[in-house]
Short mmCIF file of C-alpha atoms and ligand atoms in Angstrom, two decimals:
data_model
loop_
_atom_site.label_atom_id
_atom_site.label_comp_id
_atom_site.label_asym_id
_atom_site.label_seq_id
_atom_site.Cartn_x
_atom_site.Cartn_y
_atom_site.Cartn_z
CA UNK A 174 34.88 -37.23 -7.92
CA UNK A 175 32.30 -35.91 -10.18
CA UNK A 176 30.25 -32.62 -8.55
CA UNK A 177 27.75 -33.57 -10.31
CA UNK A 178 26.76 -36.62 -8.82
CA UNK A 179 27.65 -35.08 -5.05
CA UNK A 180 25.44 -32.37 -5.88
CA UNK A 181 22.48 -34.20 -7.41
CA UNK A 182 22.75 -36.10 -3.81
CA UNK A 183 22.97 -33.54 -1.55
CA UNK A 184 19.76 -32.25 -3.44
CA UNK A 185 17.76 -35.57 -2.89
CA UNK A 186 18.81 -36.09 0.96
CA UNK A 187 17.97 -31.90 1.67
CA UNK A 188 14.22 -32.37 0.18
CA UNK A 189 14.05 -35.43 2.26
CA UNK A 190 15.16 -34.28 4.99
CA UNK A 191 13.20 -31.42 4.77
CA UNK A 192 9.84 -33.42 4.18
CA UNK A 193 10.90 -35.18 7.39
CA UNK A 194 11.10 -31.96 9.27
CA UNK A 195 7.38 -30.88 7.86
CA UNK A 196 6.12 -34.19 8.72
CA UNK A 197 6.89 -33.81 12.08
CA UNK A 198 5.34 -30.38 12.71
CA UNK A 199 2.36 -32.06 14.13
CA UNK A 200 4.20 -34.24 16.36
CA UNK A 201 5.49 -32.81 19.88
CA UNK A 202 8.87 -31.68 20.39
CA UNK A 203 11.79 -32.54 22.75
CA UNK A 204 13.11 -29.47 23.88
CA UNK A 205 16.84 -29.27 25.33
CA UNK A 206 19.02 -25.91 25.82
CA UNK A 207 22.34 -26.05 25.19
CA UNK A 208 24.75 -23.45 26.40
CA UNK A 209 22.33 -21.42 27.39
CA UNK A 210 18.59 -21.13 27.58
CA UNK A 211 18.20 -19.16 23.94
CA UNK A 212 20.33 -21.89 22.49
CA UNK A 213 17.95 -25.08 21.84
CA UNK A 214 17.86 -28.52 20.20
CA UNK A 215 15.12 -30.58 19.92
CA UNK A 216 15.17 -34.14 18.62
CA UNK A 217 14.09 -32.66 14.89
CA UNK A 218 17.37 -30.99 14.92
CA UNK A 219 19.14 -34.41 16.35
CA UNK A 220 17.11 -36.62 13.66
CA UNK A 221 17.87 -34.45 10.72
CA UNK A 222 21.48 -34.20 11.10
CA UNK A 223 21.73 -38.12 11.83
CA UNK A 224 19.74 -39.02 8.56
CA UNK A 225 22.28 -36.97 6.84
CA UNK A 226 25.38 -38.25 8.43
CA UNK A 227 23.85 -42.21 8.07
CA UNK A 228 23.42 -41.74 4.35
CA UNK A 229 26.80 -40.12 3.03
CA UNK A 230 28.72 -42.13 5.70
CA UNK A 231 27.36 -45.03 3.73
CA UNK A 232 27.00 -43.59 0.24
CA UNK A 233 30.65 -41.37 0.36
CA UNK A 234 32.67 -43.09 2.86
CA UNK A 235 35.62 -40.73 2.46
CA UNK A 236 33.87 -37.91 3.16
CA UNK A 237 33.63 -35.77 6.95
CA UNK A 238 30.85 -34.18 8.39
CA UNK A 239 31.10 -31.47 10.44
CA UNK A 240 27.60 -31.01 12.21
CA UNK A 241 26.34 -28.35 14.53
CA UNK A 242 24.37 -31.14 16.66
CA UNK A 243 28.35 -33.22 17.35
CA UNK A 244 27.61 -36.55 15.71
CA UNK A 245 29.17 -35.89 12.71
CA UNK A 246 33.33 -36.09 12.72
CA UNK A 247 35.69 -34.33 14.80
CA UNK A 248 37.43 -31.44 12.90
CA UNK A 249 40.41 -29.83 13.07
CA UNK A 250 40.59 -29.26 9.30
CA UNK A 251 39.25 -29.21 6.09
CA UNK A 252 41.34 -31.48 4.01
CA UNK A 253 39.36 -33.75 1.66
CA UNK A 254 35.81 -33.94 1.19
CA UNK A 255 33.98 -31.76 4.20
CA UNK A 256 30.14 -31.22 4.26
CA UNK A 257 29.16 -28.51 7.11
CA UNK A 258 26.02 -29.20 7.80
CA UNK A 259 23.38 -27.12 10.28
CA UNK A 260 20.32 -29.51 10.03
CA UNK A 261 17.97 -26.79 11.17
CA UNK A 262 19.30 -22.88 11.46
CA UNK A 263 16.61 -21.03 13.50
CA UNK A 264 15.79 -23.48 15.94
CA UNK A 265 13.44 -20.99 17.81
CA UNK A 266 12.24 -20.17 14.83
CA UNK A 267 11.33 -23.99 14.09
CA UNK A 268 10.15 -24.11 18.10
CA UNK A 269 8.32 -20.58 18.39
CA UNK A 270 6.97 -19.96 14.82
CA UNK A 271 7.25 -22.78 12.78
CA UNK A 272 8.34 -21.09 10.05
CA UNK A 273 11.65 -19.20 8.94
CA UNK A 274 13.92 -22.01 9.65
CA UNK A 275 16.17 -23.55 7.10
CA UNK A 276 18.55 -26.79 6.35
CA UNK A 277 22.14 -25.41 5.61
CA UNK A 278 24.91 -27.14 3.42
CA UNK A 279 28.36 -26.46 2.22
CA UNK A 280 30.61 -28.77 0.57
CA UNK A 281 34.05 -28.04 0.52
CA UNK A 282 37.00 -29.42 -0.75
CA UNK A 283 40.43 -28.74 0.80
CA UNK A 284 39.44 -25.78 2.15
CA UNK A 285 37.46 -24.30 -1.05
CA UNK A 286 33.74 -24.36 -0.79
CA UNK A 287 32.50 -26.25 -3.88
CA UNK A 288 28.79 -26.53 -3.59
CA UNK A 289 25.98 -24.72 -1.63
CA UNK A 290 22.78 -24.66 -0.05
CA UNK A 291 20.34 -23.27 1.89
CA UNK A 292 16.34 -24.65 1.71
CA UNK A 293 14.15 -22.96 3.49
CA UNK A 294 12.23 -25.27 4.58
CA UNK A 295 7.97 -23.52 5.01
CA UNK A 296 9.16 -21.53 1.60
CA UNK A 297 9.56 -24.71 -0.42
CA UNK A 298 13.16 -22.76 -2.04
CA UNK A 299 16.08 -24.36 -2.45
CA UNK A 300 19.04 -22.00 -3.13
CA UNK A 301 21.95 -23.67 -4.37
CA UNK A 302 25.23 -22.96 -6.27
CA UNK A 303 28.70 -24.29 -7.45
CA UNK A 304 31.75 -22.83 -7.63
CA UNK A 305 31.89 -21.06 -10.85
CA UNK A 306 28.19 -22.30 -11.98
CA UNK A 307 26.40 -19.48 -10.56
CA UNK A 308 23.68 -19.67 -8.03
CA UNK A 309 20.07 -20.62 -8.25
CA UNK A 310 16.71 -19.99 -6.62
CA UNK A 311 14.86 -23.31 -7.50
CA UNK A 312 15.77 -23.89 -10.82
CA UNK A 313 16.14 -19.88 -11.50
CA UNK A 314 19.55 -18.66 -12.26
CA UNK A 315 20.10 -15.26 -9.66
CA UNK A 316 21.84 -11.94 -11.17
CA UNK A 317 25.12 -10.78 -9.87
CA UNK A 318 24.56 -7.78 -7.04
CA UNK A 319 24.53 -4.33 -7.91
CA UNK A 320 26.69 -2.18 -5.25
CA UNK A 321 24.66 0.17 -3.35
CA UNK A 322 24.78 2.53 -0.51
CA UNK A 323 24.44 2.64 3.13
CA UNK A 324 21.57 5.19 2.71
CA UNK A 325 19.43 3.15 -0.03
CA UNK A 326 20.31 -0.30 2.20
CA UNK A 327 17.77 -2.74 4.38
CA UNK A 328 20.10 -4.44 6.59
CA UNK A 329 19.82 -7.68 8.89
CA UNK A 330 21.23 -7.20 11.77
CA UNK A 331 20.44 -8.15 15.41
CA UNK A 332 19.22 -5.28 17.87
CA UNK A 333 21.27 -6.92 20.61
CA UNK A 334 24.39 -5.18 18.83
CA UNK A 335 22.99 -1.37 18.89
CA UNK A 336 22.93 -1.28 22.98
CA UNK A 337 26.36 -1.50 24.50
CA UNK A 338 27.91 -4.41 24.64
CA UNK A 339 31.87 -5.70 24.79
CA UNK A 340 32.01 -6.50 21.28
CA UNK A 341 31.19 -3.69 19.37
CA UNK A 342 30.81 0.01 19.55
CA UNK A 343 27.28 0.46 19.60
CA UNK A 344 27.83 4.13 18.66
CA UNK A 345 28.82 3.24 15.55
CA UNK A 346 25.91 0.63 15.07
CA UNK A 347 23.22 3.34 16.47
CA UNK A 348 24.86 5.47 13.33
CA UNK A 349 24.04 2.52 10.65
CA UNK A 350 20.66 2.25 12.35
CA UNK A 351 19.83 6.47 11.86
CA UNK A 352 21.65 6.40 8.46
CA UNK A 353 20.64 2.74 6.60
CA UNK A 354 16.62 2.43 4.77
CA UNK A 355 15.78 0.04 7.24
CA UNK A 356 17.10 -3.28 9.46
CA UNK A 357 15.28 -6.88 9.41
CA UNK A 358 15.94 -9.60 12.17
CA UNK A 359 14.97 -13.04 11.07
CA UNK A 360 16.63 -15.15 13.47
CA UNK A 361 17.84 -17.40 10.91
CA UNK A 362 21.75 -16.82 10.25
CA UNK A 363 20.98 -19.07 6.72
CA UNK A 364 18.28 -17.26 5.65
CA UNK A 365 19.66 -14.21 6.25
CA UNK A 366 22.35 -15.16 4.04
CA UNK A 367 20.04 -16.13 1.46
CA UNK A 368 17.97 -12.87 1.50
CA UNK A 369 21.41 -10.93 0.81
CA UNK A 370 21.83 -13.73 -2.13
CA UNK A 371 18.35 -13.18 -3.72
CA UNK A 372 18.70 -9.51 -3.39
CA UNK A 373 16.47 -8.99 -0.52
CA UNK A 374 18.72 -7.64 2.39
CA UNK A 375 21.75 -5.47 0.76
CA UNK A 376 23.53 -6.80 4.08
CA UNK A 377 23.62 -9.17 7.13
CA UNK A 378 26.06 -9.54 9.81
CA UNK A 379 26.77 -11.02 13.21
CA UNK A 380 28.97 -10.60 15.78
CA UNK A 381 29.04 -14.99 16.43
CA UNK A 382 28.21 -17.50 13.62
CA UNK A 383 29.33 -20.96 13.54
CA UNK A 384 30.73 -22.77 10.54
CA UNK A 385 27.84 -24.39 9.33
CA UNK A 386 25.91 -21.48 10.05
CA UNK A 387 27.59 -19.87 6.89
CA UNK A 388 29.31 -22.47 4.61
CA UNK A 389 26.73 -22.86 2.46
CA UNK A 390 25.61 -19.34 2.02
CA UNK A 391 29.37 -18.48 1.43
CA UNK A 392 29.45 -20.19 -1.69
CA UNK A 393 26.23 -18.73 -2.83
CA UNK A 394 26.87 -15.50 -2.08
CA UNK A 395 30.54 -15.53 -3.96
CA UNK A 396 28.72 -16.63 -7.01
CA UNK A 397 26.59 -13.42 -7.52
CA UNK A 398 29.20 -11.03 -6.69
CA UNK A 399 28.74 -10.68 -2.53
CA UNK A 400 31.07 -9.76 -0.30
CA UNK A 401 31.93 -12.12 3.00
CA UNK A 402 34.63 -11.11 5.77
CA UNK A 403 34.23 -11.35 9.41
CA UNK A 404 33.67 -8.32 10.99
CA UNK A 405 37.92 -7.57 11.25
CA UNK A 406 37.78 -7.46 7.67
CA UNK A 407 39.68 -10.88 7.57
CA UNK A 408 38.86 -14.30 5.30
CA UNK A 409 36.20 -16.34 7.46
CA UNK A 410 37.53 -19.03 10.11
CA UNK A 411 35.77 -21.76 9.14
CA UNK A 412 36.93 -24.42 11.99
CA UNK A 413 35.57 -22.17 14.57
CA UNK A 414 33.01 -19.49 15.61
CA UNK A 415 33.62 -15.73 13.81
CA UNK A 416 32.12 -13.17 13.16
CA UNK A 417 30.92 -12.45 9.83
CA UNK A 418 29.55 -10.02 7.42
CA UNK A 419 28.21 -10.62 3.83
CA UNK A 420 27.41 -7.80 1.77
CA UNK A 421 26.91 -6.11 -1.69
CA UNK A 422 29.66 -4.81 -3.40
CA UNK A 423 31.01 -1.33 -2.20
CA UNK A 424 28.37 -1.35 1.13
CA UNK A 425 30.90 -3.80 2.81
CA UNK A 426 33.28 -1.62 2.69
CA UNK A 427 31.78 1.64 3.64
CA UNK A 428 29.55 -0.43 6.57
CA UNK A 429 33.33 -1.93 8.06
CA UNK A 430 35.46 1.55 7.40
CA UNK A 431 32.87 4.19 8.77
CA UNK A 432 29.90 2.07 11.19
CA UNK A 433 31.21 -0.83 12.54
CA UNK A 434 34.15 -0.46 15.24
CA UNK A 435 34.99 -3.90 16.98
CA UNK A 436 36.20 -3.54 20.47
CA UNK A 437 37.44 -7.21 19.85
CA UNK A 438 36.75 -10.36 17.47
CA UNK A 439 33.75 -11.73 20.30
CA UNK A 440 35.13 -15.37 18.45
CA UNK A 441 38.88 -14.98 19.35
C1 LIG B 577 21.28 -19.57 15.17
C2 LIG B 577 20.54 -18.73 14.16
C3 LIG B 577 20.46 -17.29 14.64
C4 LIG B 577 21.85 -16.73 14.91
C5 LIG B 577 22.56 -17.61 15.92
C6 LIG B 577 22.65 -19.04 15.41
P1 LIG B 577 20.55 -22.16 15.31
O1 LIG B 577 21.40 -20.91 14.71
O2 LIG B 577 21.17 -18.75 12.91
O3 LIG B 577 19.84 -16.46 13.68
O4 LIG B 577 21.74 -15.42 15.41
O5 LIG B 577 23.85 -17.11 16.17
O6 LIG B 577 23.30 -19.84 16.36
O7 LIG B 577 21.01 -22.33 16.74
O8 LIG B 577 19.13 -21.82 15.21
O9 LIG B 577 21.00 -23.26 14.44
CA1 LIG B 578 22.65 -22.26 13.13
CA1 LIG B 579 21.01 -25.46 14.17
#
């Protein structure tokens, strides 16, 4: 199968899915909660992850889908063709602000993430990237990452993590917080991702992504020189919830030695 064509693809159905999203900015939403009443839908999300699944059931019929909103196919592993799909990350974002919310894609192959992408959607950027062909901002090839320090880092992380809480020691995370430049908090797991990509957050982590939460980014991020482990210091589960951490060079390993103390994997 030629990546070349899948990618080319994948590009054309993200812008138009993403000019479907704008277009229906003016329209009102249905809102659902999910699990809980800060996890939402609406029928964008639904929509968006539909149009996808409708066009490469028809145009790659071999290929699964494994979609945050459940109508793609039923995993239970990545052999073949898998695209991991999150039609909108930042759903409050998309409900609240209407802005900071993004469309994230990874392709994999058995197991191996071959092409990524996260488009942020009010931005107008697509960030995408190949294995082994680098990754791009628009049409810009990015620089590999520079290591840097805890004390010269802006980091994205949640504030829900620095008061105590059964996952991690928040001792530790009040440390990073007295210690790092600054912290961000987006609310967008993608674009969070993408920031540590592009250079503009030295870190991000989370103590609960899902897999198409991070697919994408993963294979951007490898292909300018980040680091990604959950937050155990282990490869990523990518059939499941984990946490996760991606990083510059050198921080990831002084921000998981000396800051961040799990009390227990909050995904196992
Ligand atoms: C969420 C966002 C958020 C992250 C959550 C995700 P959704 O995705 O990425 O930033 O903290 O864990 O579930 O629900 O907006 O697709
Ligand atoms: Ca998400
Ligand atoms: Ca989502």
């Amino acid at each position: 199968m030629d990546i070349y064509k899948i990618d080319t693809y994948a590009k054309s159905l993200i812008k138009e899915a993403a000019h479907n999203i704008k277009a229906s900015l003016t329209s009102e939403l249905i809102i659902e909660s999910k699990s809980e009443a800060n996890d939402l839908v609406t029928n964008i999300d639904k929509e968006t992850e539909q149009f996808f699944i409708e066009h490469i059931k028809a145009d790659f019929p071999e290929h699964r889908i494994f979609g945050e909103e459940g109508f793609g196919d039923d995993i239970k592993d990545l052999a073949g063709y898998v695209w991991l799909l999150d039609p909108i990350d930042g759903t409050t974002n998309f409900i609240h602000q209407k802005h900071n919310f993004a469309i994230s894609l990874g392709i994999y192959k058995d197991g191996v993430g071959i092409l990524g992408y996260i488009y942020n959607v009010m931005e107008d950027t697509l960030l995408s990237g190949s294995l082994n062909g680098g990754a791009y901002l628009n049409d810009q090839r990015l620089p590999m990452l520079l290591p840097t320090t805890v004390e010269e880092a802006v980091v994205g992380i949640n504030a829900r993590w620095v008061v105590p809480n059964r996952h991690v020691h928040h001792e530790g995370m009040v440390n990073l917080l007295k210690t790092v430049r600054g912290t961000r908090s987006l609310g967008s797991a993608a674009i969070e991702i993408s920031y540590v990509v592009t250079g503009r957050l030295d870190a991000y982590m989370s103590m609960r992504l899902s897999p198409w939460d991070v697919a994408g980014g993963m294979v951007l991020a490898k292909e300018v020189g980040a680091v990604v482990t959950n937050l155990a210091f282990e490869h990523l589960d990518l059939l499941g919830a984990d946490s996760f951490i991606v990083s510059k060079p050198g921080l990831h390993d002084q921000l998981l030695s000396e800051y961040i103390k799990l009390k227990q994997n909050p995904a196992r």
